[in-house]
Amino acid sequence: MAHTRTDQSARRRHRPAAWSRALTAASALLLVAGLASGCARGDRTLDGVAGQGQGEIVVGAGDGAESRILAEIYAGALRSTGAPVTTDGGLGDRTAYLGQLDAGSVTLVPEFTGRLLRYYDPGSTETEQDDVFEALSKALPQGLSISDSAAAEDRSALAVTPQASEQLGLTTLDDLVPACGTSTAVLAPAFEADALAGLTGCMFAQTRRVADDAAAVGELAVPQPAGGTVVAGVTTASPDVADADLVLLSDDEHVFTAQNVVPLFRIGTLSEAQLKALNVVAGELTTADLADMIGQVRGGADSADVARVWLDAHL
């Protein structure tokens, strides 16, 4: 909380000492009361403090379509409070744009909970949504905070065709385990491959890396191995996955780490109203929304235009 102090010394010299002492005592009481009321007001970030929201807000973004879209959505939500907001896109990879946030060049960046947790705490083992959020809040460096995460996520998932699901009775990851030994897994780059070790009893006959989600989905069209299937390791916000006729195997045991959309920002830079605006986004944004917008931007649409359509419909 910022406080501005003005010099009253010139005027005090012309007042009696008793009056000066009374004025000093009253000022101290007002300062204490102001601190107490300021700390009691407003939405609580995970650090318990809503800032004053003074000055221009800069929302940064990495190079990916999802980062640019989310930056524009958060920027639009913050503008709805009357704040001056700009976006600064194309800041590079996670290390680069978090460096800009740490340096104070940007105020806020969009992130995914699980990836951010592993960045700040590589040894963390939490995978379930609430556990990941809590662990992330504790792992953040001093001066940074997060507000509510959205239902929208980009979590890893294993996908099969509807035909394979019906023939082999596959609806959950546990259902897949008996067929792993005769199945092939094709994994997209963003898929959380290390987590497969947590799928107890599953050892795929073959595991291959492919160029992207589209290639992984395409591999599902090849002839299926006898007694097994081809399984695609993808992420849920991929438009290639959302547009395909697939069965995403339910992850009831939270094998894969939660990856919910969340804003990461510098403490003391956002007001109560601005934090509420971010929380409105958290309550409205879905995985289907995000996948659709990513597909539009990858198809050549401007991220700001795409975000504006979503904002007009939801805010």
Short mmCIF file of C-alpha atoms in Angstrom, two decimals:
data_model
loop_
_atom_site.label_atom_id
_atom_site.label_comp_id
_atom_site.label_asym_id
_atom_site.label_seq_id
_atom_site.Cartn_x
_atom_site.Cartn_y
_atom_site.Cartn_z
CA MET A 1 0.00 0.00 0.00
CA ALA A 2 1.50 3.33 -1.06
CA HIS A 3 1.33 6.38 1.18
CA THR A 4 2.22 9.96 0.19
CA ARG A 5 3.82 12.15 2.85
CA THR A 6 3.82 15.96 2.69
CA ASP A 7 6.15 18.12 4.73
CA GLN A 8 4.23 20.08 7.41
CA SER A 9 7.35 21.37 9.25
CA ALA A 10 7.07 24.97 8.11
CA ARG A 11 3.50 25.28 9.43
CA ARG A 12 4.26 23.42 12.68
CA ARG A 13 6.87 26.02 13.71
CA HIS A 14 4.07 28.61 14.15
CA ARG A 15 1.83 26.37 16.36
CA PRO A 16 2.08 25.86 20.14
CA ALA A 17 3.88 22.71 21.28
CA ALA A 18 0.68 21.20 22.79
CA TRP A 19 -1.19 21.59 19.51
CA SER A 20 1.75 20.04 17.64
CA ARG A 21 1.77 17.02 19.94
CA ALA A 22 -2.00 16.57 19.53
CA LEU A 23 -1.73 16.80 15.77
CA THR A 24 1.05 14.21 15.72
CA ALA A 25 -0.98 11.79 17.84
CA ALA A 26 -4.07 12.24 15.65
CA SER A 27 -2.04 11.65 12.49
CA ALA A 28 -0.62 8.44 13.90
CA LEU A 29 -4.11 7.18 14.74
CA LEU A 30 -5.36 7.99 11.24
CA LEU A 31 -2.40 6.18 9.67
CA VAL A 32 -3.04 3.04 11.74
CA ALA A 33 -6.75 3.14 10.88
CA GLY A 34 -5.94 3.57 7.20
CA LEU A 35 -3.60 0.59 7.21
CA ALA A 36 -6.17 -1.60 8.97
CA SER A 37 -9.03 -0.67 6.64
CA GLY A 38 -6.84 -1.04 3.56
CA CYS A 39 -5.84 -4.55 4.54
CA ALA A 40 -9.46 -5.52 5.27
CA ARG A 41 -10.86 -4.33 1.95
CA GLY A 42 -11.02 -6.01 -1.39
CA ASP A 43 -10.62 -9.36 -3.06
CA ARG A 44 -7.86 -11.42 -1.59
CA THR A 45 -5.15 -12.68 -3.86
CA LEU A 46 -3.30 -15.70 -2.54
CA ASP A 47 -1.04 -13.26 -0.73
CA GLY A 48 -4.06 -11.56 0.86
CA VAL A 49 -3.50 -8.11 -0.66
CA ALA A 50 -5.37 -6.18 -3.34
CA GLY A 51 -3.15 -3.43 -4.76
CA GLN A 52 -3.99 0.14 -5.67
CA GLY A 53 -4.00 -0.47 -9.44
CA GLN A 54 -2.16 2.75 -10.26
CA GLY A 55 -0.61 3.42 -13.68
CA GLU A 56 -0.74 1.59 -16.98
CA ILE A 57 -1.16 -2.18 -16.91
CA VAL A 58 0.93 -4.19 -19.37
CA VAL A 59 -0.20 -7.73 -20.13
CA GLY A 60 2.61 -9.83 -21.57
CA ALA A 61 2.40 -12.91 -23.77
CA GLY A 62 4.71 -15.60 -25.05
CA ASP A 63 5.05 -16.70 -28.64
CA GLY A 64 2.24 -19.28 -28.72
CA ALA A 65 -1.29 -18.65 -29.99
CA GLU A 66 -2.79 -19.66 -26.64
CA SER A 67 -0.62 -17.16 -24.76
CA ARG A 68 -1.50 -14.30 -27.12
CA ILE A 69 -5.23 -15.06 -26.94
CA LEU A 70 -5.29 -15.27 -23.16
CA ALA A 71 -3.28 -12.06 -22.87
CA GLU A 72 -5.86 -10.25 -25.00
CA ILE A 73 -8.73 -11.69 -22.93
CA TYR A 74 -7.17 -10.62 -19.65
CA ALA A 75 -6.33 -7.21 -21.11
CA GLY A 76 -9.92 -6.74 -22.26
CA ALA A 77 -11.28 -7.73 -18.87
CA LEU A 78 -8.99 -5.22 -17.15
CA ARG A 79 -9.96 -2.46 -19.61
CA SER A 80 -13.60 -3.02 -18.63
CA THR A 81 -12.72 -1.50 -15.24
CA GLY A 82 -11.57 1.72 -16.90
CA ALA A 83 -7.86 0.97 -16.50
CA PRO A 84 -5.33 1.88 -19.21
CA VAL A 85 -4.08 -1.47 -20.54
CA THR A 86 -1.67 -2.49 -23.29
CA THR A 87 -0.46 -5.90 -24.44
CA ASP A 88 3.12 -6.88 -25.20
CA GLY A 89 3.18 -10.10 -27.22
CA GLY A 90 5.91 -12.28 -28.65
CA LEU A 91 8.06 -12.17 -25.51
CA GLY A 92 9.51 -15.62 -26.14
CA ASP A 93 9.37 -18.76 -24.05
CA ARG A 94 8.37 -19.13 -20.39
CA THR A 95 11.80 -18.19 -19.08
CA ALA A 96 11.83 -15.03 -21.20
CA TYR A 97 8.39 -13.67 -20.35
CA LEU A 98 8.66 -14.55 -16.67
CA GLY A 99 11.92 -12.62 -16.70
CA GLN A 100 10.04 -9.60 -18.06
CA LEU A 101 7.45 -10.01 -15.30
CA ASP A 102 10.15 -10.25 -12.64
CA ALA A 103 11.85 -7.13 -14.01
CA GLY A 104 8.59 -5.17 -13.88
CA SER A 105 8.40 -4.63 -17.64
CA VAL A 106 5.00 -6.33 -17.67
CA THR A 107 2.29 -6.47 -15.01
CA LEU A 108 0.62 -9.78 -15.78
CA VAL A 109 1.07 -12.87 -17.94
CA PRO A 110 -1.32 -15.76 -18.63
CA GLU A 111 -0.16 -19.19 -17.53
CA PHE A 112 -1.15 -22.80 -16.93
CA THR A 113 -1.05 -24.00 -13.34
CA GLY A 114 0.83 -27.28 -13.72
CA ARG A 115 3.52 -26.01 -16.07
CA LEU A 116 4.12 -22.98 -13.90
CA LEU A 117 4.35 -25.15 -10.79
CA ARG A 118 6.94 -27.43 -12.40
CA TYR A 119 8.90 -24.35 -13.53
CA TYR A 120 9.16 -22.91 -10.02
CA ASP A 121 9.28 -26.26 -8.20
CA PRO A 122 10.61 -29.01 -10.52
CA GLY A 123 10.42 -31.58 -7.72
CA SER A 124 6.71 -31.06 -7.07
CA THR A 125 4.49 -34.13 -7.45
CA GLU A 126 0.97 -32.67 -7.20
CA THR A 127 -1.34 -33.49 -10.11
CA GLU A 128 -4.94 -32.87 -8.96
CA GLN A 129 -6.38 -29.42 -9.78
CA ASP A 130 -6.80 -28.03 -6.26
CA ASP A 131 -3.52 -29.50 -5.03
CA VAL A 132 -1.63 -28.02 -7.97
CA PHE A 133 -3.18 -24.60 -7.37
CA GLU A 134 -2.28 -24.65 -3.67
CA ALA A 135 1.27 -25.87 -4.31
CA LEU A 136 1.76 -23.21 -6.98
CA SER A 137 0.64 -20.46 -4.62
CA LYS A 138 3.33 -21.56 -2.17
CA ALA A 139 6.04 -21.93 -4.83
CA LEU A 140 5.68 -18.45 -6.35
CA PRO A 141 8.60 -16.05 -5.87
CA GLN A 142 8.15 -13.09 -3.56
CA GLY A 143 6.24 -10.29 -5.26
CA LEU A 144 4.10 -12.49 -7.53
CA SER A 145 0.58 -13.83 -7.05
CA ILE A 146 -2.24 -15.62 -8.88
CA SER A 147 -6.00 -15.20 -8.74
CA ASP A 148 -8.72 -17.73 -9.56
CA SER A 149 -7.93 -20.37 -12.18
CA ALA A 150 -10.37 -21.10 -14.98
CA ALA A 151 -12.07 -24.36 -15.87
CA ALA A 152 -10.29 -23.99 -19.22
CA GLU A 153 -7.27 -26.27 -19.29
CA ASP A 154 -4.62 -27.72 -21.57
CA ARG A 155 -4.09 -30.98 -19.71
CA SER A 156 -2.45 -34.04 -21.24
CA ALA A 157 -4.77 -36.87 -22.25
CA LEU A 158 -4.68 -40.21 -24.04
CA ALA A 159 -7.13 -40.47 -26.94
CA VAL A 160 -8.48 -43.38 -28.97
CA THR A 161 -10.99 -43.68 -31.80
CA PRO A 162 -14.64 -44.37 -30.97
CA GLN A 163 -14.24 -47.75 -32.69
CA ALA A 164 -11.33 -48.75 -30.46
CA SER A 165 -13.20 -47.50 -27.41
CA GLU A 166 -16.19 -49.70 -28.25
CA GLN A 167 -14.26 -52.80 -29.30
CA LEU A 168 -11.89 -52.82 -26.32
CA GLY A 169 -14.19 -51.25 -23.75
CA LEU A 170 -11.95 -48.21 -23.28
CA THR A 171 -13.35 -45.22 -21.44
CA THR A 172 -10.77 -44.67 -18.67
CA LEU A 173 -7.01 -44.95 -18.32
CA ASP A 174 -7.50 -48.00 -16.09
CA ASP A 175 -9.40 -49.70 -18.93
CA LEU A 176 -6.38 -49.20 -21.17
CA VAL A 177 -3.87 -50.96 -18.89
CA PRO A 178 -4.60 -54.57 -20.03
CA ALA A 179 -4.20 -53.51 -23.68
CA CYS A 180 -1.00 -51.48 -23.26
CA GLY A 181 1.28 -54.40 -24.11
CA THR A 182 -0.21 -54.70 -27.60
CA SER A 183 -0.78 -50.99 -28.22
CA THR A 184 1.28 -48.17 -29.70
CA ALA A 185 1.42 -44.70 -28.15
CA VAL A 186 2.11 -41.73 -30.41
CA LEU A 187 2.91 -38.62 -28.39
CA ALA A 188 2.68 -34.95 -29.34
CA PRO A 189 5.46 -32.61 -28.10
CA ALA A 190 3.38 -30.93 -25.37
CA PHE A 191 2.11 -34.24 -23.97
CA GLU A 192 3.31 -35.01 -20.43
CA ALA A 193 5.18 -38.21 -21.34
CA ASP A 194 6.95 -38.55 -17.98
CA ALA A 195 3.58 -39.02 -16.30
CA LEU A 196 3.01 -42.33 -18.07
CA ALA A 197 5.17 -43.95 -15.41
CA GLY A 198 2.29 -43.28 -13.02
CA LEU A 199 -0.08 -45.42 -15.08
CA THR A 200 0.67 -48.57 -13.10
CA GLY A 201 0.90 -51.77 -15.14
CA CYS A 202 0.95 -50.02 -18.52
CA MET A 203 3.95 -50.69 -20.76
CA PHE A 204 3.23 -49.84 -24.37
CA ALA A 205 4.53 -52.17 -27.08
CA GLN A 206 5.87 -49.10 -28.86
CA THR A 207 6.09 -45.40 -28.08
CA ARG A 208 6.82 -42.77 -30.73
CA ARG A 209 7.11 -39.01 -30.77
CA VAL A 210 5.39 -37.09 -33.55
CA ALA A 211 5.58 -33.49 -34.72
CA ASP A 212 2.34 -32.13 -33.26
CA ASP A 213 -1.21 -32.91 -32.13
CA ALA A 214 -2.42 -33.12 -35.73
CA ALA A 215 0.15 -35.83 -36.48
CA ALA A 216 -0.79 -37.73 -33.31
CA VAL A 217 -4.48 -37.64 -34.23
CA GLY A 218 -3.63 -38.68 -37.78
CA GLU A 219 -1.86 -41.79 -36.50
CA LEU A 220 -5.16 -43.05 -35.12
CA ALA A 221 -6.31 -43.68 -38.68
CA VAL A 222 -3.67 -46.35 -39.34
CA PRO A 223 -4.61 -50.06 -39.01
CA GLN A 224 -4.92 -51.06 -35.36
CA PRO A 225 -2.56 -53.72 -33.94
CA ALA A 226 -4.13 -57.10 -33.14
CA GLY A 227 -5.58 -57.16 -29.64
CA GLY A 228 -4.53 -53.57 -29.03
CA THR A 229 -4.87 -50.11 -30.47
CA VAL A 230 -3.07 -46.89 -31.33
CA VAL A 231 -3.27 -44.31 -28.56
CA ALA A 232 -2.59 -40.60 -29.13
CA GLY A 233 -0.95 -38.53 -26.40
CA VAL A 234 -2.36 -35.03 -26.86
CA THR A 235 -3.44 -31.95 -24.90
CA THR A 236 -7.03 -30.94 -24.35
CA ALA A 237 -6.96 -27.35 -25.67
CA SER A 238 -5.58 -28.41 -29.05
CA PRO A 239 -7.98 -27.51 -31.88
CA ASP A 240 -6.81 -30.65 -33.70
CA VAL A 241 -8.14 -32.70 -30.79
CA ALA A 242 -11.33 -30.67 -30.31
CA ASP A 243 -12.23 -30.97 -34.01
CA ALA A 244 -11.63 -34.73 -34.24
CA ASP A 245 -14.00 -37.57 -33.40
CA LEU A 246 -12.08 -39.00 -30.45
CA VAL A 247 -12.62 -40.53 -27.04
CA LEU A 248 -10.41 -38.93 -24.38
CA LEU A 249 -9.81 -41.57 -21.73
CA SER A 250 -10.95 -40.38 -18.31
CA ASP A 251 -8.09 -39.73 -15.88
CA ASP A 252 -9.83 -40.62 -12.62
CA GLU A 253 -6.56 -41.08 -10.72
CA HIS A 254 -5.07 -37.76 -11.89
CA VAL A 255 -2.11 -39.36 -13.65
CA PHE A 256 -1.63 -36.19 -15.68
CA THR A 257 -0.99 -32.82 -14.04
CA ALA A 258 -3.78 -30.24 -14.01
CA GLN A 259 -3.12 -27.37 -16.42
CA ASN A 260 -5.76 -24.75 -15.72
CA VAL A 261 -5.53 -21.23 -17.13
CA VAL A 262 -4.47 -18.71 -14.49
CA PRO A 263 -3.24 -15.08 -14.44
CA LEU A 264 0.16 -14.47 -12.83
CA PHE A 265 0.77 -10.86 -11.78
CA ARG A 266 2.88 -8.54 -9.69
CA ILE A 267 1.52 -7.92 -6.20
CA GLY A 268 0.25 -4.40 -5.58
CA THR A 269 -0.42 -3.56 -9.23
CA LEU A 270 -4.12 -4.46 -9.51
CA SER A 271 -7.11 -2.99 -7.72
CA GLU A 272 -10.03 -4.84 -6.16
CA ALA A 273 -12.17 -4.16 -9.24
CA GLN A 274 -9.45 -5.43 -11.55
CA LEU A 275 -9.04 -8.66 -9.56
CA LYS A 276 -12.80 -9.18 -9.80
CA ALA A 277 -12.60 -8.73 -13.56
CA LEU A 278 -9.95 -11.46 -13.78
CA ASN A 279 -12.17 -13.74 -11.71
CA VAL A 280 -15.05 -13.20 -14.13
CA VAL A 281 -12.82 -14.60 -16.88
CA ALA A 282 -12.01 -17.57 -14.64
CA GLY A 283 -15.71 -18.28 -14.22
CA GLU A 284 -16.53 -18.07 -17.93
CA LEU A 285 -13.63 -19.47 -19.96
CA THR A 286 -13.91 -23.14 -20.98
CA THR A 287 -11.55 -25.57 -22.66
CA ALA A 288 -13.82 -25.66 -25.71
CA ASP A 289 -13.68 -21.84 -25.93
CA LEU A 290 -9.90 -21.85 -25.75
CA ALA A 291 -9.47 -24.62 -28.34
CA ASP A 292 -11.81 -22.83 -30.74
CA MET A 293 -9.95 -19.52 -30.38
CA ILE A 294 -6.55 -21.18 -30.81
CA GLY A 295 -7.82 -22.76 -34.03
CA GLN A 296 -8.98 -19.38 -35.33
CA VAL A 297 -5.63 -17.70 -34.61
CA ARG A 298 -3.63 -20.55 -36.12
CA GLY A 299 -5.87 -20.17 -39.16
CA GLY A 300 -4.79 -16.55 -39.58
CA ALA A 301 -7.23 -14.55 -37.42
CA ASP A 302 -5.91 -11.74 -35.25
CA SER A 303 -5.72 -12.72 -31.58
CA ALA A 304 -7.12 -9.35 -30.43
CA ASP A 305 -10.13 -9.69 -32.73
CA VAL A 306 -10.80 -13.25 -31.61
CA ALA A 307 -10.54 -12.28 -27.94
CA ARG A 308 -12.86 -9.30 -28.46
CA VAL A 309 -15.62 -11.56 -29.77
CA TRP A 310 -15.30 -13.79 -26.70
CA LEU A 311 -15.24 -10.78 -24.35
CA ASP A 312 -18.36 -9.28 -25.95
CA ALA A 313 -20.20 -12.56 -25.35
CA HIS A 314 -19.06 -13.18 -21.78
CA LEU A 315 -18.34 -9.86 -20.02
#
